[in-house]
Coordinates of N, CA and C and ligand atoms in Angstrom, one line a residue:
M1339 N -33.4 -64.2 54.4 CA -32.9 -65.1 53.3 C -33.9 -66.1 52.8
L1340 N -34.0 -66.2 51.5 CA -35.0 -67.1 51.0 C -34.5 -68.5 51.1
P1341 N -35.3 -69.5 51.5 CA -34.9 -70.9 51.4 C -34.7 -71.2 49.9
K1342 N -33.7 -72.1 49.6 CA -33.4 -72.4 48.2 C -34.6 -72.9 47.4
K1343 N -35.4 -73.8 48.1 CA -36.6 -74.3 47.4 C -37.6 -73.3 47.0
V1344 N -37.7 -72.3 47.9 CA -38.7 -71.2 47.6 C -38.1 -70.3 46.5
E1345 N -36.8 -70.0 46.6 CA -36.2 -69.2 45.5 C -36.4 -69.9 44.1
K1346 N -36.2 -71.2 44.1 CA -36.4 -72.0 42.9 C -37.8 -71.9 42.3
I1347 N -38.8 -72.1 43.2 CA -40.2 -72.2 42.7 C -40.6 -70.7 42.3
L1348 N -40.1 -69.7 43.0 CA -40.5 -68.3 42.6 C -39.9 -68.0 41.3
N1349 N -38.7 -68.5 41.0 CA -38.0 -68.3 39.7 C -38.8 -69.0 38.6
E1350 N -39.3 -70.2 38.9 CA -40.2 -70.9 37.9 C -41.4 -70.0 37.6
Q1351 N -41.9 -69.4 38.7 CA -43.1 -68.6 38.5 C -42.8 -67.3 37.6
I1352 N -41.6 -66.8 37.7 CA -41.2 -65.7 36.8 C -41.4 -66.1 35.4
Q1353 N -40.9 -67.3 35.1 CA -41.0 -67.8 33.7 C -42.5 -68.0 33.3
K1354 N -43.3 -68.4 34.2 CA -44.8 -68.6 33.9 C -45.5 -67.3 33.7
E1355 N -45.2 -66.3 34.5 CA -45.9 -65.0 34.3 C -45.4 -64.3 33.0
D1356 N -44.1 -64.5 32.7 CA -43.5 -64.0 31.5 C -44.2 -64.6 30.3
Y1357 N -44.4 -65.9 30.4 CA -45.1 -66.6 29.3 C -46.5 -66.2 29.1
S1358 N -47.2 -66.0 30.3 CA -48.6 -65.5 30.3 C -48.6 -64.1 29.5
S1359 N -47.7 -63.3 29.8 CA -47.6 -61.9 29.1 C -47.5 -62.1 27.6
Q1360 N -46.6 -63.0 27.2 CA -46.3 -63.3 25.8 C -47.6 -63.9 25.1
L1361 N -48.2 -64.8 25.8 CA -49.4 -65.5 25.3 C -50.5 -64.5 25.0
Y1362 N -50.7 -63.6 26.0 CA -51.8 -62.6 25.8 C -51.5 -61.6 24.8
L1363 N -50.2 -61.3 24.6 CA -49.7 -60.4 23.6 C -50.0 -61.0 22.2
A1364 N -49.7 -62.3 22.1 CA -49.9 -63.0 20.8 C -51.4 -63.0 20.5
M1365 N -52.2 -63.3 21.5 CA -53.7 -63.3 21.4 C -54.2 -61.9 21.0
A1366 N -53.6 -60.9 21.6 CA -54.1 -59.5 21.3 C -53.8 -59.2 19.8
S1367 N -52.6 -59.5 19.4 CA -52.2 -59.3 18.0 C -53.2 -60.0 17.0
W1368 N -53.5 -61.3 17.4 CA -54.4 -62.1 16.5 C -55.7 -61.4 16.4
A1369 N -56.2 -60.9 17.6 CA -57.6 -60.3 17.6 C -57.5 -59.0 16.8
E1370 N -56.5 -58.2 17.0 CA -56.4 -56.9 16.3 C -56.4 -57.1 14.8
N1371 N -55.7 -58.1 14.4 CA -55.6 -58.4 12.9 C -56.9 -58.9 12.3
R1372 N -57.9 -59.2 13.2 CA -59.2 -59.7 12.7 C -60.3 -58.6 13.0
G1373 N -59.8 -57.4 13.3 CA -60.8 -56.3 13.5 C -61.5 -56.3 14.8
M1374 N -61.0 -57.0 15.8 CA -61.6 -57.0 17.1 C -60.8 -56.2 18.0
G1375 N -61.0 -54.9 17.9 CA -60.2 -53.9 18.6 C -60.5 -54.0 20.1
G1376 N -61.7 -54.2 20.5 CA -62.0 -54.3 22.0 C -61.3 -55.5 22.6
V1377 N -61.4 -56.6 22.0 CA -60.8 -57.9 22.5 C -59.3 -57.6 22.6
A1378 N -58.7 -57.0 21.5 CA -57.3 -56.8 21.5 C -56.9 -55.9 22.7
E1379 N -57.7 -54.8 22.9 CA -57.3 -53.9 24.0 C -57.3 -54.7 25.4
W1380 N -58.3 -55.5 25.5 CA -58.5 -56.3 26.8 C -57.2 -57.1 27.0
L1381 N -56.8 -57.8 25.9 CA -55.7 -58.7 25.9 C -54.3 -58.0 26.1
Y1382 N -54.2 -56.8 25.4 CA -53.0 -56.0 25.6 C -52.9 -55.6 27.1
A1383 N -54.0 -55.2 27.7 CA -54.0 -54.7 29.1 C -53.6 -55.9 30.0
Q1384 N -54.2 -57.1 29.6 CA -53.9 -58.3 30.4 C -52.4 -58.7 30.3
S1385 N -51.9 -58.5 29.1 CA -50.5 -58.8 28.9 C -49.6 -57.9 29.8
E1386 N -50.0 -56.6 29.9 CA -49.2 -55.7 30.7 C -49.3 -56.1 32.2
E1387 N -50.5 -56.6 32.6 CA -50.7 -57.0 34.0 C -49.8 -58.2 34.3
E1388 N -49.7 -59.1 33.4 CA -48.8 -60.3 33.6 C -47.3 -59.9 33.7
R1389 N -47.0 -58.9 32.9 CA -45.6 -58.4 33.1 C -45.4 -57.8 34.5
E1390 N -46.4 -57.1 35.0 CA -46.3 -56.5 36.3 C -46.1 -57.7 37.4
H1391 N -46.9 -58.8 37.1 CA -46.8 -59.9 38.1 C -45.3 -60.5 38.0
M1392 N -44.8 -60.5 36.8 CA -43.4 -61.1 36.7 C -42.4 -60.1 37.4
L1393 N -42.6 -58.8 37.2 CA -41.7 -57.9 37.9 C -41.8 -57.9 39.4
K1394 N -43.0 -58.1 39.9 CA -43.3 -58.3 41.4 C -42.4 -59.4 41.9
L1395 N -42.4 -60.5 41.2 CA -41.6 -61.7 41.6 C -40.1 -61.4 41.6
V1396 N -39.7 -60.7 40.5 CA -38.2 -60.4 40.4 C -37.8 -59.6 41.5
R1397 N -38.6 -58.5 41.8 CA -38.2 -57.6 42.9 C -38.2 -58.3 44.2
F1398 N -39.2 -59.1 44.5 CA -39.3 -59.8 45.8 C -38.2 -60.7 46.0
I1399 N -37.8 -61.5 45.0 CA -36.7 -62.5 45.2 C -35.4 -61.7 45.5
N1400 N -35.2 -60.6 44.8 CA -33.9 -59.9 45.0 C -33.9 -59.2 46.4
E1401 N -35.1 -58.6 46.7 CA -35.2 -58.0 48.1 C -34.9 -58.9 49.2
R1402 N -35.3 -60.2 49.0 CA -35.1 -61.2 50.0 C -33.7 -61.9 49.9
D1403 N -32.8 -61.2 49.2 CA -31.5 -61.8 49.1 C -31.4 -63.0 48.3
G1404 N -32.3 -63.3 47.5 CA -32.2 -64.3 46.5 C -31.7 -63.8 45.2
V1405 N -31.7 -64.6 44.2 CA -31.2 -64.2 42.8 C -32.4 -64.5 41.8
A1406 N -33.0 -63.4 41.3 CA -34.0 -63.6 40.3 C -33.3 -63.8 38.9
V1407 N -33.8 -64.8 38.2 CA -33.2 -65.2 36.9 C -34.2 -64.9 35.8
I1408 N -33.8 -64.1 34.9 CA -34.7 -63.7 33.8 C -34.6 -64.8 32.7
P1409 N -35.7 -65.5 32.5 CA -35.6 -66.7 31.6 C -35.7 -66.4 30.1
A1410 N -35.3 -67.4 29.3 CA -35.6 -67.3 27.9 C -37.1 -67.5 27.7
M1411 N -37.6 -66.9 26.6 CA -39.0 -67.0 26.4 C -39.4 -68.1 25.4
D1412 N -40.4 -68.8 25.7 CA -41.0 -69.8 24.8 C -41.9 -69.0 23.8
K1413 N -41.9 -69.4 22.6 CA -42.8 -68.7 21.6 C -44.2 -69.2 21.8
P1414 N -45.1 -68.2 22.0 CA -46.5 -68.6 22.2 C -47.2 -68.9 20.8
P1415 N -48.3 -69.6 20.9 CA -49.0 -69.9 19.6 C -49.4 -68.6 18.9
T1416 N -49.5 -68.6 17.5 CA -49.8 -67.4 16.8 C -51.2 -67.5 16.2
D1417 N -51.8 -68.7 16.2 CA -53.2 -68.8 15.6 C -54.2 -69.4 16.6
F1418 N -55.4 -68.9 16.5 CA -56.4 -69.4 17.4 C -57.7 -69.7 16.6
E1419 N -58.4 -70.8 17.0 CA -59.5 -71.2 16.2 C -60.6 -70.2 16.0
N1420 N -61.0 -69.6 17.1 CA -62.0 -68.5 17.1 C -62.0 -67.9 18.5
I1421 N -62.8 -66.9 18.6 CA -62.8 -66.0 19.9 C -63.2 -66.8 21.1
R1422 N -64.1 -67.7 21.0 CA -64.5 -68.6 22.1 C -63.4 -69.5 22.5
A1423 N -62.7 -70.1 21.5 CA -61.6 -71.0 21.8 C -60.5 -70.3 22.4
L1424 N -60.3 -69.0 22.0 CA -59.2 -68.2 22.6 C -59.5 -68.0 24.1
F1425 N -60.7 -67.6 24.4 CA -61.0 -67.3 25.9 C -61.0 -68.6 26.7
D1426 N -61.4 -69.7 26.1 CA -61.3 -71.0 26.8 C -59.9 -71.3 27.1
K1427 N -59.0 -70.9 26.2 CA -57.6 -71.1 26.4 C -57.0 -70.2 27.6
V1428 N -57.6 -69.0 27.6 CA -57.2 -68.0 28.6 C -57.6 -68.6 30.0
L1429 N -58.8 -69.1 30.1 CA -59.3 -69.7 31.4 C -58.4 -70.9 31.8
E1430 N -58.2 -71.8 30.8 CA -57.4 -73.0 31.1 C -56.0 -72.5 31.6
H1431 N -55.4 -71.5 30.9 CA -54.1 -71.1 31.3 C -54.1 -70.5 32.8
E1432 N -55.1 -69.7 33.1 CA -55.2 -69.1 34.4 C -55.4 -70.1 35.5
Q1433 N -56.1 -71.2 35.1 CA -56.3 -72.3 36.1 C -55.0 -73.0 36.4
Y1434 N -54.2 -73.1 35.3 CA -52.8 -73.7 35.5 C -52.0 -72.8 36.4
I1435 N -52.1 -71.4 36.1 CA -51.3 -70.5 36.9 C -51.8 -70.5 38.4
S1436 N -53.1 -70.6 38.6 CA -53.6 -70.7 40.0 C -53.0 -71.9 40.7
A1437 N -52.9 -73.1 40.0 CA -52.4 -74.3 40.6 C -50.9 -74.1 40.9
S1438 N -50.2 -73.4 40.1 CA -48.8 -73.2 40.4 C -48.5 -72.2 41.5
I1439 N -49.4 -71.3 41.7 CA -49.4 -70.4 42.9 C -49.6 -71.2 44.1
H1440 N -50.6 -72.1 44.1 CA -50.9 -72.9 45.2 C -49.7 -73.8 45.6
D1441 N -49.0 -74.3 44.5 CA -47.7 -75.1 44.8 C -46.7 -74.2 45.5
I1442 N -46.6 -72.9 45.2 CA -45.7 -72.1 45.9 C -46.1 -72.0 47.4
V1443 N -47.4 -71.8 47.7 CA -47.9 -71.8 49.1 C -47.4 -73.0 49.8
T1444 N -47.6 -74.2 49.1 CA -47.2 -75.5 49.8 C -45.7 -75.5 50.1
V1445 N -44.9 -75.1 49.2 CA -43.4 -75.1 49.4 C -43.1 -74.2 50.6
C1446 N -43.7 -73.0 50.6 CA -43.5 -72.0 51.7 C -43.8 -72.7 53.1
M1447 N -44.9 -73.4 53.1 CA -45.3 -74.0 54.3 C -44.3 -75.1 54.7
E1448 N -43.9 -75.9 53.7 CA -42.9 -77.0 54.0 C -41.6 -76.4 54.5
E1449 N -41.2 -75.3 53.9 CA -39.9 -74.7 54.3 C -40.0 -73.7 55.5
R1450 N -41.3 -73.6 56.0 CA -41.5 -72.6 57.1 C -41.1 -71.2 56.8
D1451 N -41.3 -70.8 55.5 CA -41.0 -69.5 55.0 C -42.4 -68.7 55.1
F1452 N -42.7 -68.2 56.3 CA -44.0 -67.6 56.5 C -44.1 -66.2 55.9
A1453 N -42.9 -65.6 55.7 CA -42.9 -64.2 55.1 C -43.4 -64.3 53.6
T1454 N -42.8 -65.3 52.9 CA -43.2 -65.5 51.5 C -44.6 -66.0 51.4
Q1455 N -44.9 -66.9 52.3 CA -46.3 -67.4 52.3 C -47.3 -66.3 52.4
N1456 N -47.0 -65.3 53.3 CA -47.9 -64.2 53.5 C -47.9 -63.3 52.2
W1457 N -46.7 -63.1 51.7 CA -46.6 -62.2 50.5 C -47.3 -62.8 49.3
I1458 N -47.2 -64.1 49.1 CA -47.8 -64.7 47.9 C -49.3 -64.8 48.0
Q1459 N -49.9 -64.4 49.1 CA -51.4 -64.4 49.2 C -52.0 -63.4 48.2
W1460 N -51.2 -62.3 47.9 CA -51.7 -61.3 46.9 C -52.0 -62.1 45.6
F1461 N -51.1 -63.0 45.2 CA -51.3 -63.7 44.0 C -52.4 -64.7 44.1
V1462 N -52.6 -65.3 45.3 CA -53.7 -66.2 45.5 C -55.0 -65.5 45.2
N1463 N -55.2 -64.3 45.7 CA -56.4 -63.5 45.6 C -56.5 -63.0 44.1
E1464 N -55.4 -62.6 43.5 CA -55.4 -62.1 42.2 C -55.9 -63.2 41.2
Q1465 N -55.5 -64.4 41.5 CA -56.0 -65.5 40.6 C -57.5 -65.7 40.7
I1466 N -58.0 -65.5 41.9 CA -59.5 -65.6 42.0 C -60.2 -64.6 41.1
E1467 N -59.6 -63.4 41.1 CA -60.2 -62.3 40.3 C -60.0 -62.7 38.8
E1468 N -58.8 -63.1 38.5 CA -58.5 -63.4 37.0 C -59.4 -64.5 36.5
E1469 N -59.5 -65.6 37.2 CA -60.3 -66.7 36.7 C -61.8 -66.2 36.6
S1470 N -62.2 -65.4 37.6 CA -63.6 -65.0 37.6 C -63.9 -64.1 36.4
S1471 N -63.0 -63.2 36.1 CA -63.2 -62.2 35.0 C -63.3 -63.0 33.7
V1472 N -62.5 -64.0 33.5 CA -62.5 -64.8 32.3 C -63.8 -65.6 32.2
R1473 N -64.3 -66.1 33.3 CA -65.6 -66.8 33.3 C -66.7 -65.9 32.9
V1474 N -66.7 -64.6 33.4 CA -67.7 -63.7 33.0 C -67.7 -63.5 31.5
I1475 N -66.5 -63.4 30.9 CA -66.4 -63.2 29.5 C -67.0 -64.4 28.7
I1476 N -66.6 -65.6 29.2 CA -67.1 -66.8 28.5 C -68.6 -66.9 28.6
D1477 N -69.1 -66.6 29.8 CA -70.6 -66.6 29.9 C -71.3 -65.6 28.9
K1478 N -70.7 -64.5 28.8 CA -71.2 -63.5 27.8 C -71.1 -64.0 26.4
L1479 N -70.0 -64.6 26.1 CA -69.9 -65.2 24.7 C -70.9 -66.3 24.5
K1480 N -71.2 -67.1 25.5 CA -72.2 -68.1 25.3 C -73.6 -67.5 25.1
L1481 N -73.9 -66.4 25.8 CA -75.2 -65.7 25.6 C -75.3 -65.1 24.3
L1482 N -74.3 -64.5 23.8 CA -74.3 -63.7 22.5 C -74.3 -64.6 21.3
G1483 N -73.5 -65.7 21.4 CA -73.4 -66.6 20.3 C -72.4 -66.0 19.2
D1484 N -72.2 -66.7 18.2 CA -71.2 -66.3 17.2 C -71.6 -65.1 16.4
K1485 N -72.9 -64.9 16.3 CA -73.4 -63.8 15.4 C -73.3 -62.4 16.0
N1486 N -73.0 -62.4 17.3 CA -72.9 -61.1 17.9 C -71.5 -60.7 18.4
I1487 N -70.5 -61.1 17.7 CA -69.2 -60.8 18.1 C -68.9 -59.3 18.0
Y1488 N -69.6 -58.6 17.1 CA -69.4 -57.1 17.1 C -69.8 -56.5 18.4
M1489 N -70.9 -56.9 18.9 CA -71.5 -56.4 20.2 C -70.5 -56.8 21.4
F1490 N -70.1 -58.0 21.3 CA -69.2 -58.5 22.4 C -67.9 -57.6 22.3
D1491 N -67.4 -57.4 21.1 CA -66.1 -56.7 21.0 C -66.2 -55.2 21.5
R1492 N -67.4 -54.7 21.3 CA -67.7 -53.3 21.8 C -67.8 -53.3 23.3
D1493 N -68.3 -54.3 23.9 CA -68.6 -54.3 25.3 C -67.4 -54.8 26.2
I1494 N -66.5 -55.5 25.7 CA -65.5 -56.2 26.5 C -64.7 -55.2 27.4
M1495 N -64.3 -54.0 26.9 CA -63.5 -53.2 27.8 C -64.4 -52.6 28.9
S1496 N -65.7 -52.4 28.7 CA -66.5 -51.9 29.8 C -66.6 -53.0 30.9
M1497 N -66.6 -54.3 30.4 CA -66.6 -55.4 31.4 C -65.3 -55.3 32.3
R1498 N -64.2 -55.0 31.7 CA -62.9 -54.8 32.4 C -63.1 -53.6 33.4
G1499 N -63.6 -52.5 32.9 CA -63.8 -51.4 33.8 C -64.6 -51.7 35.0
E1500 N -65.7 -52.5 34.8 CA -66.6 -52.8 36.0 C -65.8 -53.6 37.0
E1501 N -65.0 -54.6 36.5 CA -64.2 -55.4 37.4 C -63.3 -54.5 38.3
K1502 N -62.6 -53.6 37.6 CA -61.6 -52.8 38.3 C -62.3 -51.9 39.3
E1503 N -63.5 -51.4 39.0 CA -64.2 -50.6 39.9 C -64.6 -51.4 41.2
S1504 N -65.0 -52.6 40.9 CA -65.5 -53.4 42.1 C -64.3 -53.9 42.9
E1505 N -63.1 -53.9 42.3 CA -61.9 -54.2 43.1 C -61.5 -53.1 44.0
A1506 N -61.8 -51.8 43.5 CA -61.2 -50.6 44.2 C -61.9 -50.4 45.6
Ligands
FEO415 FE1 -50.4 -63.5 36.5 FE2 -52.9 -64.2 35.0 O1 -51.7 -64.7 36.2

């Protein structure tokens, strides 16, 4: 049985992962409309991953005899200043998500829910990967500068491929 405080904070995380999925979907659509097919694909794939994170939480709460609540969705922004500003926002958002995962670990420890504390470690590790992959993208953008967005757009999916290979 999940302690009530753990159930509550896991449900809050469902909402955050769901919002992440919507945010990256909105970003993907923005990029696609500006001819950046590679960036759009990266963001569409990221949006799918966030949905998987949300589903993981839903299933875990229900398996542990809690009640997962599917939240209403906040509308994500529809416009972004430029591609660098967009990825800065992705990094800022992932840092916010990492902090909220760490809050879950803290509540698990306070409630002595060691099963959930152990389970949530997957998310702790996933956040290290997610923040690091966005930092690699931002570093590449810094190197290429505004004039080489075409090259960046062409390369971004192979950067994702490299990350996934190194995780396997
Ligand atoms: Fe599910 Fe990108 O955090």
